[in-house]
Every structure is written in structure tokens, then in C-alpha cells.
Coordinates of C-alpha atoms in Angstrom, one line a residue:
X49 CA 9.3 12.3 32.8
X50 CA 8.2 15.5 33.8
X51 CA 5.0 16.9 31.8
X52 CA 5.9 20.6 30.6
X53 CA 3.9 23.5 29.7
X54 CA 3.7 23.7 26.3
X55 CA 0.3 25.6 25.2
X56 CA 1.1 25.1 21.6
X57 CA 3.6 22.5 21.4
X58 CA 2.6 20.6 17.3
X59 CA 1.9 17.6 17.3
X60 CA 4.6 14.7 18.2
X61 CA 4.0 12.9 14.8
X62 CA 4.4 15.6 11.4
X63 CA 7.9 15.2 10.9
X64 CA 10.7 15.0 12.7
X65 CA 11.6 17.0 15.9
X66 CA 15.7 17.4 14.7
X67 CA 14.0 19.5 11.2
X68 CA 11.0 21.7 13.4
X69 CA 12.5 24.4 12.4
X70 CA 12.8 23.8 8.5
X71 CA 8.5 22.4 8.7
X72 CA 7.2 25.4 10.9
X73 CA 8.1 27.4 7.5
X74 CA 6.3 25.3 4.6
X75 CA 3.9 22.8 6.3
X76 CA 4.3 19.8 3.9
X77 CA 1.7 17.6 5.4
X78 CA -2.7 18.5 5.8
X79 CA -2.5 18.1 9.9
X80 CA 0.4 20.8 10.0
X81 CA -2.4 22.8 9.7
X82 CA -3.9 20.9 12.5
X83 CA -3.4 21.6 15.8
X84 CA -4.8 22.3 18.3
X85 CA -5.1 26.1 19.8
X86 CA -6.3 25.6 23.7
X87 CA -8.3 27.9 25.4
X88 CA -6.4 27.6 28.6
X89 CA -3.2 25.8 29.2
X90 CA -2.9 21.9 29.7
X91 CA 0.6 20.2 30.5
X92 CA 1.1 19.1 27.5
X93 CA 3.3 16.3 27.0
X94 CA 6.3 15.1 24.0
X95 CA 9.0 13.4 23.9
X96 CA 11.7 14.4 26.1
X97 CA 14.3 15.7 23.5
X98 CA 14.9 15.2 20.2
X99 CA 16.9 12.4 20.7
X100 CA 13.7 10.4 23.1
X101 CA 14.1 6.7 22.6
X102 CA 10.8 6.5 22.8
X103 CA 10.0 7.6 19.9
X104 CA 10.0 5.1 17.2
X105 CA 12.0 7.3 14.4
X106 CA 14.9 7.7 17.5
X107 CA 14.8 3.7 17.5
X108 CA 18.2 1.7 16.2
X109 CA 18.5 0.9 12.0
X110 CA 18.1 -2.4 12.9
X111 CA 15.1 -2.1 15.1
X112 CA 13.0 -0.3 12.6
X113 CA 14.5 -2.4 9.1
X114 CA 13.1 -5.1 11.4
X115 CA 9.6 -3.7 11.7
X116 CA 9.4 -2.8 8.0
X117 CA 10.4 -5.5 7.4
X118 CA 7.9 -7.7 9.7
X119 CA 5.3 -4.8 8.0
X120 CA 6.1 -5.8 4.3
X121 CA 6.5 -9.4 5.4
X122 CA 2.5 -9.5 6.1
X123 CA 2.1 -7.2 3.7
X124 CA 3.9 -9.9 1.4
X125 CA 2.1 -13.5 2.4
X126 CA -1.8 -12.1 2.2
X127 CA -1.2 -11.3 -1.9
X128 CA 1.5 -14.3 -1.9
X129 CA -2.0 -16.2 -0.3
X130 CA -4.9 -14.7 -2.8
X131 CA -2.6 -15.3 -6.3
X132 CA -1.6 -18.7 -5.3
X133 CA -4.3 -20.5 -6.0
X134 CA -4.4 -19.4 -9.7
X135 CA -2.6 -22.7 -10.6
X136 CA -4.6 -24.9 -9.1
X137 CA -7.7 -23.8 -10.3
X138 CA -8.1 -25.6 -13.4
X139 CA -8.0 -29.0 -10.3
X140 CA -9.9 -27.1 -7.9
X141 CA -12.4 -26.3 -11.5
X142 CA -12.3 -30.5 -11.7
X143 CA -13.0 -31.4 -8.6
X144 CA -15.4 -28.4 -7.8
X145 CA -17.4 -29.5 -11.1
X146 CA -16.9 -26.0 -12.3
X147 CA -16.6 -25.0 -15.8
X148 CA -13.2 -24.3 -16.6
X149 CA -12.4 -20.5 -17.4
X150 CA -15.8 -19.7 -15.6
X151 CA -17.0 -16.6 -13.4
X152 CA -17.1 -19.2 -9.9
X153 CA -13.7 -20.4 -11.6
X154 CA -12.4 -16.9 -11.4
X155 CA -13.8 -15.8 -8.1
X156 CA -11.5 -18.3 -7.0
X157 CA -9.2 -16.1 -7.2
X158 CA -10.2 -12.4 -7.2
X159 CA -13.0 -13.4 -4.0
X160 CA -10.0 -12.6 -1.3
X161 CA -9.4 -9.1 -2.9
X162 CA -12.8 -8.4 -2.3
X163 CA -12.0 -9.2 0.6
X164 CA -9.5 -6.7 1.2
X165 CA -12.1 -3.8 0.9
X166 CA -15.4 -4.5 2.1
X167 CA -22.3 -27.3 -0.1
X168 CA -18.2 -27.3 -1.3
X169 CA -17.6 -24.0 -3.3
X170 CA -19.5 -22.2 -0.5
X171 CA -17.1 -23.0 2.4
X172 CA -14.3 -22.1 0.2
X173 CA -15.5 -18.5 -1.6
X174 CA -16.4 -17.9 1.6
X175 CA -12.5 -18.7 3.8
X176 CA -10.9 -17.3 0.7
X177 CA -12.8 -14.2 1.7
X178 CA -12.7 -14.5 5.2
X179 CA -8.6 -15.5 5.0
X180 CA -8.5 -11.5 1.8
X181 CA -10.5 -9.6 5.0
X182 CA -7.6 -10.5 7.4
X183 CA -5.3 -9.9 5.1
X184 CA -6.5 -6.3 4.8
X185 CA -4.3 -4.9 7.9
X186 CA -0.7 -4.7 6.8
X187 CA -2.2 -3.3 3.0
X188 CA -4.5 -1.0 5.1
X189 CA -1.8 0.6 7.8
X190 CA 1.5 -0.6 6.0
X191 CA 2.0 2.3 4.8
X192 CA 1.4 4.9 8.7
X193 CA 4.2 2.4 10.0
X194 CA 6.5 3.0 7.3
X195 CA 6.4 7.2 8.0
X196 CA 5.9 6.5 11.9
X197 CA 8.6 5.0 11.5
X198 CA 11.3 6.6 8.7
X199 CA 12.2 10.7 8.4
X200 CA 10.7 11.7 4.6
X201 CA 14.7 11.7 4.0
X202 CA 15.4 8.5 4.5
X203 CA 10.8 6.9 3.4
X204 CA 12.3 5.9 0.0
X205 CA 14.1 3.1 0.4
X206 CA 11.6 1.5 3.4
X207 CA 8.5 1.8 1.3
X208 CA 10.9 0.6 -1.4
X209 CA 10.8 -2.7 0.3
X210 CA 7.4 -2.6 1.9
X211 CA 6.2 -1.2 -1.3
X212 CA 7.1 -4.7 -3.2
X213 CA 5.6 -6.9 -0.8
X214 CA 2.0 -6.5 -2.5
X215 CA 3.9 -6.9 -5.9
X216 CA 6.2 -9.8 -5.5
X217 CA 3.6 -11.5 -3.4
X218 CA 1.3 -12.3 -6.5
X219 CA 4.1 -13.5 -8.7
X220 CA 5.6 -15.6 -6.3
X221 CA 2.4 -17.1 -5.3
X222 CA 2.0 -18.1 -8.4
X223 CA 4.5 -19.8 -9.0
X224 CA 4.9 -22.4 -5.4
X225 CA 1.0 -22.9 -6.3
X226 CA 2.3 -24.7 -9.5
X227 CA 4.2 -27.2 -8.0
X228 CA 2.7 -27.2 -4.4
X229 CA -0.9 -28.2 -6.3
X230 CA 1.0 -30.9 -9.6
X231 CA 3.2 -32.5 -6.4
X232 CA 1.1 -32.4 -3.0
X233 CA -2.8 -31.1 -3.8
X234 CA -4.6 -27.8 -3.8
X235 CA -5.5 -27.5 -0.3
X236 CA -2.1 -27.9 0.0
X237 CA -1.8 -24.4 -1.3
X238 CA -3.5 -22.9 1.5
X239 CA -2.0 -25.8 4.6
X240 CA 1.2 -23.8 3.6
X241 CA 0.0 -20.4 3.4
X242 CA -1.3 -20.3 6.3
X243 CA 1.8 -22.5 8.3
X244 CA 3.9 -19.4 6.2
X245 CA 2.3 -17.0 8.1
X246 CA 2.0 -18.2 11.5
X247 CA 5.4 -18.3 11.4
X248 CA 5.5 -13.9 10.5
X249 CA 2.8 -13.8 13.4
X250 CA 5.5 -15.3 15.9
X251 CA 8.4 -13.6 14.6
X252 CA 6.0 -9.8 14.8
X253 CA 5.5 -10.7 18.3
X254 CA 9.0 -9.7 19.0
X255 CA 9.8 -7.2 16.9
X256 CA 6.5 -5.0 15.6
X257 CA 6.5 -2.5 18.8
X258 CA 3.2 0.4 18.9
X259 CA 4.5 3.7 16.5
X260 CA 2.0 5.5 16.3
X261 CA 3.4 9.2 18.1
X262 CA 0.3 9.9 19.7
X263 CA -0.6 6.3 20.7
X264 CA 3.5 6.4 22.7
X265 CA 3.0 10.0 24.2
X266 CA -0.9 9.2 25.8
X267 CA 1.1 6.1 27.4
X268 CA 2.8 9.0 29.0
X269 CA 0.5 10.8 30.3
X270 CA -1.7 8.1 31.8
X271 CA 1.2 7.1 34.1
X272 CA 2.8 11.1 33.8
X273 CA -1.3 11.1 35.7
X274 CA -1.6 8.9 37.3
X275 CA 2.1 9.5 39.2
X276 CA 1.2 13.1 40.1
X277 CA -2.7 12.9 40.4
X278 CA -3.0 15.8 38.5
X279 CA -5.6 15.4 35.4
X280 CA -4.2 18.3 33.5
X281 CA -1.8 16.3 32.0
X282 CA -2.3 15.5 28.2
X283 CA -1.0 15.0 24.3
X284 CA -2.4 17.7 22.4
X285 CA -4.0 15.0 20.5
X286 CA -5.9 14.2 23.6
X287 CA -6.4 17.9 24.0
X288 CA -7.8 18.0 20.7
X289 CA -10.3 14.9 21.2
X290 CA -11.9 15.9 24.9
X291 CA -14.4 17.2 23.0
X292 CA -15.9 15.3 20.6
X293 CA -17.5 11.7 22.1
X294 CA -16.2 8.2 21.5
X295 CA -18.8 7.6 19.0
X296 CA -18.3 10.7 17.1
X297 CA -14.3 10.1 17.2
X298 CA -14.4 6.3 15.3
X299 CA -17.5 7.3 13.2
X300 CA -14.9 10.6 11.3
X301 CA -11.8 7.6 11.3
X302 CA -14.2 5.0 9.6
X303 CA -15.8 7.8 6.9
X304 CA -11.8 9.8 6.8
X305 CA -11.7 7.0 3.7
X306 CA -14.5 7.8 2.4
X307 CA -13.4 11.2 2.7
X308 CA -10.6 10.8 0.7
X309 CA -11.8 8.9 -2.8
X310 CA -14.5 11.4 -2.3
X311 CA -13.6 15.2 -1.6
X312 CA -9.8 15.2 -2.2
X313 CA -8.7 15.6 -6.6
X314 CA -4.7 14.2 -5.6
X315 CA -6.4 11.3 -3.5
X316 CA -9.5 10.4 -6.1
X317 CA -7.1 10.4 -8.8
X318 CA -4.0 8.8 -7.8
X319 CA -6.5 5.4 -6.1
X320 CA -7.9 5.5 -9.4
X321 CA -4.4 4.6 -11.6
X322 CA -3.4 2.7 -8.7
X323 CA -6.8 0.9 -8.8
X324 CA -5.8 0.4 -12.6
X325 CA -2.4 -0.7 -12.4
X326 CA -3.6 -3.1 -9.3
X327 CA -6.9 -4.3 -11.4
X328 CA -4.3 -5.3 -14.6
X329 CA -2.3 -7.7 -12.8
X330 CA -4.7 -9.1 -11.6
X331 CA -6.7 -9.3 -14.4
X332 CA -2.9 -11.6 -16.2
X333 CA -3.0 -13.6 -13.2
X334 CA -5.5 -15.0 -13.9
X335 CA -5.0 -15.5 -18.0
X336 CA -1.1 -15.3 -18.5
X337 CA -1.2 -19.3 -16.9
X338 CA -3.2 -20.9 -19.6
X339 CA -1.4 -18.8 -22.6
X340 CA 1.9 -21.6 -21.4
X341 CA -0.5 -24.2 -20.3
X342 CA -2.4 -24.5 -23.6
X343 CA -0.6 -22.8 -26.3
X344 CA 2.9 -24.3 -25.0
X345 CA 1.4 -27.9 -23.4
X346 CA 3.8 -27.1 -20.8
X347 CA 3.4 -28.6 -17.1
X348 CA 1.1 -26.9 -14.4
X349 CA 4.7 -26.3 -12.3
X350 CA 6.6 -25.7 -15.4
X351 CA 4.2 -23.2 -16.2
X352 CA 4.6 -21.5 -13.1
X353 CA 8.1 -20.7 -13.2
X354 CA 6.4 -17.9 -16.7
X355 CA 5.4 -15.5 -13.1
X356 CA 9.1 -14.9 -11.8
X357 CA 9.7 -12.7 -14.9
X358 CA 6.9 -10.5 -13.1
X359 CA 8.8 -10.8 -9.7
X360 CA 11.9 -10.3 -12.2
X361 CA 10.0 -6.5 -12.8
X362 CA 9.1 -5.8 -10.0
X363 CA 12.3 -6.0 -8.3
X364 CA 14.4 -4.8 -11.0
X365 CA 12.1 -1.2 -10.3
X366 CA 11.8 -1.1 -6.7
X367 CA 15.2 -1.9 -6.4
X368 CA 16.4 1.6 -9.7
X369 CA 12.9 3.4 -7.9
X370 CA 13.8 3.1 -4.2
X371 CA 17.6 4.6 -5.1
X372 CA 16.2 7.3 -7.7
X373 CA 13.2 8.5 -5.2
X374 CA 15.4 9.0 -2.4
X375 CA 18.0 10.6 -4.8
X376 CA 15.5 13.0 -6.1
X377 CA 13.9 14.1 -3.5
X378 CA 17.0 15.4 -1.6
X379 CA 18.0 17.1 -4.6
X380 CA 15.3 18.7 -5.3
X381 CA 14.8 19.0 -1.5
X382 CA 18.3 21.3 -0.9
X383 CA 17.4 23.5 -4.4
X384 CA 14.3 24.6 -2.8
X385 CA 16.2 26.5 0.1
X386 CA 15.4 23.0 2.0
X387 CA 11.7 22.9 1.9
X388 CA 10.5 19.7 1.4
X389 CA 7.0 19.4 0.2
X390 CA 5.3 16.0 -1.6
X391 CA 5.4 17.1 -5.1
X392 CA 8.6 15.6 -5.3
X393 CA 8.1 12.2 -5.0
X394 CA 6.6 13.2 -8.4
X395 CA 8.7 13.0 -11.3
X396 CA 10.0 9.3 -11.4
X397 CA 6.3 8.6 -11.5
X398 CA 6.0 10.2 -14.9
X399 CA 8.7 7.6 -16.6
X400 CA 7.3 4.9 -15.3
X401 CA 3.2 5.9 -15.9
X402 CA 4.7 5.3 -19.4
X403 CA 6.1 2.3 -19.3
X404 CA 3.0 1.0 -18.4
X405 CA 1.5 1.1 -22.1
X406 CA 4.2 0.8 -23.5
X407 CA 5.2 -2.5 -21.7
X408 CA 0.8 -3.7 -23.0
X409 CA 1.6 -3.5 -24.9
X410 CA 4.9 -4.7 -26.3
X411 CA 3.9 -8.4 -24.0
X412 CA -0.1 -8.7 -25.9
X413 CA 1.1 -8.0 -29.4
X414 CA 4.5 -10.5 -29.0
X415 CA 2.8 -13.2 -27.0
X416 CA 2.9 -15.3 -29.1
X417 CA 7.1 -14.3 -29.3
X418 CA 7.6 -15.2 -25.8
X419 CA 8.3 -11.4 -25.1
X420 CA 7.1 -11.4 -21.1
X421 CA 5.5 -8.4 -19.7
X422 CA 9.4 -7.6 -17.6
X423 CA 8.5 -3.7 -18.6
X424 CA 5.5 -3.6 -17.4
X425 CA 5.5 -4.8 -14.2
X426 CA 8.9 -2.4 -13.9
X427 CA 6.1 1.0 -14.7
X428 CA 3.7 -0.7 -11.9
X429 CA 6.4 -0.7 -8.9
X430 CA 7.7 2.4 -9.4
X431 CA 4.7 4.2 -9.8
X432 CA 3.7 2.4 -6.8
X433 CA 6.7 3.0 -4.9
X434 CA 6.1 6.9 -5.8
X435 CA 2.5 7.1 -5.4
X436 CA 1.9 6.0 -1.7
X437 CA 5.6 7.4 -0.8
X438 CA 3.1 10.1 -2.2
X439 CA 0.1 9.9 0.2
X440 CA 2.1 9.6 3.1
X441 CA 4.3 12.6 2.7
X442 CA 0.7 14.5 1.8
X443 CA -1.2 13.1 4.4
X444 CA 2.0 12.2 7.4
X445 CA -0.3 11.9 10.3
X446 CA -3.2 10.3 8.5
X447 CA -1.2 8.4 6.1
X448 CA -2.4 4.9 7.6
X449 CA -6.1 6.5 6.5
X450 CA -5.1 7.6 2.7
X451 CA -3.0 4.9 2.0
X452 CA -6.4 2.4 3.6
X453 CA -8.6 5.1 1.0
X454 CA -6.1 3.3 -2.1
X455 CA -5.8 -0.3 -1.5
X456 CA -9.9 -0.8 -1.1
X457 CA -10.3 1.1 -4.8
X458 CA -7.1 -0.5 -6.1
X459 CA -8.6 -3.5 -4.7
X460 CA -12.2 -3.8 -5.7
X461 CA -10.4 -3.4 -9.1
X462 CA -8.1 -6.4 -8.8
X463 CA -11.2 -8.7 -7.4
X464 CA -12.9 -7.2 -11.2
X465 CA -10.8 -7.3 -13.1
X466 CA -10.3 -10.9 -13.3
X467 CA -13.9 -11.8 -13.4
X468 CA -14.6 -10.7 -17.8
X469 CA -10.9 -11.0 -18.7
X470 CA -11.5 -14.4 -20.5
X471 CA -14.3 -12.9 -22.5
X472 CA -12.4 -10.0 -23.6
X473 CA -9.2 -11.9 -23.9
X474 CA -12.0 -14.2 -25.9
X475 CA -13.7 -12.0 -28.2
X476 CA -10.4 -9.6 -28.5
X477 CA -7.0 -11.7 -28.1
X478 CA -4.4 -11.0 -26.1
X479 CA -2.8 -8.1 -28.7
X480 CA -5.8 -5.9 -28.9
X481 CA -7.2 -6.6 -25.0
X482 CA -4.0 -5.3 -23.4
X483 CA -4.5 -2.6 -26.3
X484 CA -7.0 -1.6 -24.3
X485 CA -5.8 -2.0 -20.9
X486 CA -2.9 0.5 -22.0
X487 CA -5.0 3.3 -22.9
X488 CA -6.3 3.3 -20.8
X489 CA -3.4 3.4 -18.6
X490 CA -2.2 5.9 -20.9
X491 CA -5.0 8.4 -20.4
X492 CA -5.1 7.9 -16.2
X493 CA -2.5 7.6 -15.9
X494 CA 0.6 9.5 -17.9
X495 CA -1.1 12.9 -17.1
X496 CA -1.3 12.9 -13.8
X497 CA 2.6 12.9 -12.5
X498 CA 2.6 16.4 -14.3
X499 CA -0.3 17.9 -13.3
X500 CA -0.1 17.5 -10.1
X501 CA 3.7 18.0 -9.5
X502 CA 2.6 21.6 -10.7
X503 CA -0.9 22.6 -9.2
X504 CA -0.4 19.9 -6.6
X505 CA -0.8 23.0 -3.6
X506 CA -3.4 24.2 -4.8
X507 CA -5.9 20.9 -5.1
X508 CA -3.8 20.3 -1.3
X509 CA -5.1 23.5 -0.3
X510 CA -8.2 22.7 -2.1
X511 CA -9.0 19.5 0.1
X512 CA -7.7 21.7 3.0
X513 CA -11.0 24.3 2.8
X514 CA -13.0 21.4 2.2
X515 CA -12.1 19.7 5.6
X516 CA -10.7 16.7 4.7
X517 CA -9.4 14.5 6.7
X518 CA -11.4 16.2 9.4

């Protein structure tokens, strides 16, 4: 393993090396324009070959899927724990002397989601917040891990599993939570998630290794410096950071997600749309069970089974969307002379953006006939899948920061929406309440994929001119 003299080397965590000629012809991420132009000639360390087994994209197919599955399981457990308490809220309210339907009752569910971004009742809310704080990690960095492991042509299927996790978690959580609360007590809702998390943690210790290419190459460079005594050996990423103080590097990393939201128009609109979807989902979580328990007299356990329709919508959208996403991407790439662009992820988003408001209207106005909200869930998962894959393709090396920006924004909505759900439906009714949500989703979501498909390159160029990210 020898250091190589490559002063013009691009950072290794861009698109795979075997596709390098294509990447040079048309940069597809902001990061492609950020490789340093060194004034001296250090020995840059890179992968030994395009087939270097240390490159996460060259790990065995089984290992990459195992790592993807572990990240997805962590991402699944976090929102599952956030929603699992929903059917038990009446029990919690009675035991802690809360008024049913109050803001404090809703906060027992939604304060968990607030922690993603930022007496007995006090400790319940405080520790729910801390649990959400811990559960924010896979939501923040999972998208970056998927980008590290999979090439763009393979990424749709992997992203479908990852995108499905934060949506099926809230759907399955109330089903399990309802039966646990009915057969045991609401405390076992929390005990059970802790046990499941411990099991996944043990699996992760075996399968989940470092996937970030600059970090892997930095370790390789350190070993070479130690064995040769040549301090000029470094990676391109290390060379870029040498003139930057550590405190400034940390501050830049912490502020990057905020800069994405404030100065990148693509990120601002996508984050807002995903926040509406996520907030709508959590708003429905806090009100869905009450329809079946209060209007139809079902037990907590039976009422919780209705959440399976939500999970069915998410699963159908993920399975259909993943196959369509990769197929559309390959077709458009071939039609574009083999040059990929992030906008090739958007056609499916256009379909999903119409299904969400249509499904909300269907659910709201036919609730008394028990027609469930399967259709909006297909729209949500299709939109989640397209948005996250589009963001990962657009921001390359900084995919984790970009996904973290979106996750933070949507999690604030997931916290806030349930707080006004009861009063909104009491004042407007289920039909008009869902009509308001459908209108918001229609105005924000439907024009976005068409505008970004046409003007995406110009908007990304505008973001680069504003030095986003730095």
C-alpha cells in the first residue's frame, strides 16, 4: 500500500471511480466543484484501485445490505418509539390526571419528535425528549450512509428501505403499543422499545462499520505517515482542512444544515414540503385511534389495528416507488448520453405529490364509511423516497448534512402539528380539517417537481455561487 503522487486527485467520496469519466463530463453534485487546487504537491492517498475492498461501495453485496438494514432498523425504532405510546395516551392521562385531548396529552407523543431537532408528568416528558434526542442520529446521518454504500444506479432500492423505516415505524408502533397497553400497562410500551433497541445495537456492532470515504482514507494516510515518516502524505480532504482551525471546521459543520435551509432554494422548498407531510402524519397519529374507540366503540387493541392500513400504504409506495425510481433514473440517464443529473429522480415525485392531497380528501370526507387513508400514505412514501434520493444525489459528500437539515425541519412539524389537531378537527370537522391539509400539500408539493425538473441546474448553480455548502 503506497502513497501516490496525484496533485489533481478529486475527493474519493464523489461518484464511484469506475464511473469517473462520466463524473468529469458533468458534475452532478455541489461537492464536485470543491476539490482543492493545491499550491504544493503533497502525496495524496486514494483507493488502491477501483476495486479496492476498503471502499464501502466495493464491500460485498451482502455486507452492504446488512449495513443498510441496520441503519434502517435504527431509523425504524426511533419513530416507532415515538408513536407507540399514542394508543396508551388515555391511560397515561388518567394516571397522571391530565385532561384527555389536551395539549399536554398530545405533547407526550410529539415532544419525542421535537428532540430530533433541537412530578411524574415532568419526568415522562423529559425522558421522552431525551429518547428522541438519541433517536435523532439515524435520521440525521442515515442518508449519508446510503450514499456512501451505493452508486446512483443502485441507490433507489436501498433508499426505499431507509425511507420506509421512519414511516412504517409510526404505523406499526401504535398497533404494538395498543396491545401492550391493553394486556400489560403503558410502562411496558417503553420497556419493550428499550429491549428491541438493545438487540439492534448488538447487531450493529458487528455489521455497521465506518462508511465515510474521507475518514477511511484518513486512517490509511495516518498509517502510511507512521510507517514511512513522510509527513507530506495526506488525503485531498485532509489537505483542504489543513489551513482551517479545528474550531472553525466544527462550527462550519454545525452550521451547514442551517445554511442549506436558509440559502439553498431547492432545500428550502423540499424541506418545507417534507415537513408538511411529516406533520400531517403525526397529526393523524394523535387523532386516528379516537375515531375507532369513541365513534365505533372498539377496544384499544382492535382500534390500533387500523394503523396497519397506514403501514400498507407506506409499504406499497416503497416497493412500487423503489423499482420505478431506479428504472426511470437509468432510462433518463441513457437518454442523456450517460450523464446523470439529480433531476432524474423527480418524475415519480410528481405522481406522489398529487396522491397525497387526493388521499387526504378521500379520508376526510369518507371517514364515516370507514374508507382509510391508504392513498395518502402511498403519496407520502413516494414523495419521501424521491425527495431523499434527490437530496442525496444533489449534495454528494454533504448528503448527511442535507438530510439532517430536512429531518430537523420535518421533525419540528411532527412536534407542532399534533398540538392543534384536536382543536382543528373539533372546529372544522374531519372533512374540512383534512381539506385544509390537502390544500397546503397541493400548493407546496405539486408545483415543486415540475419547477425543479426544469430549473434545478440553475438553482443548484445559484446555491454554489452563494457557497452552500462551505
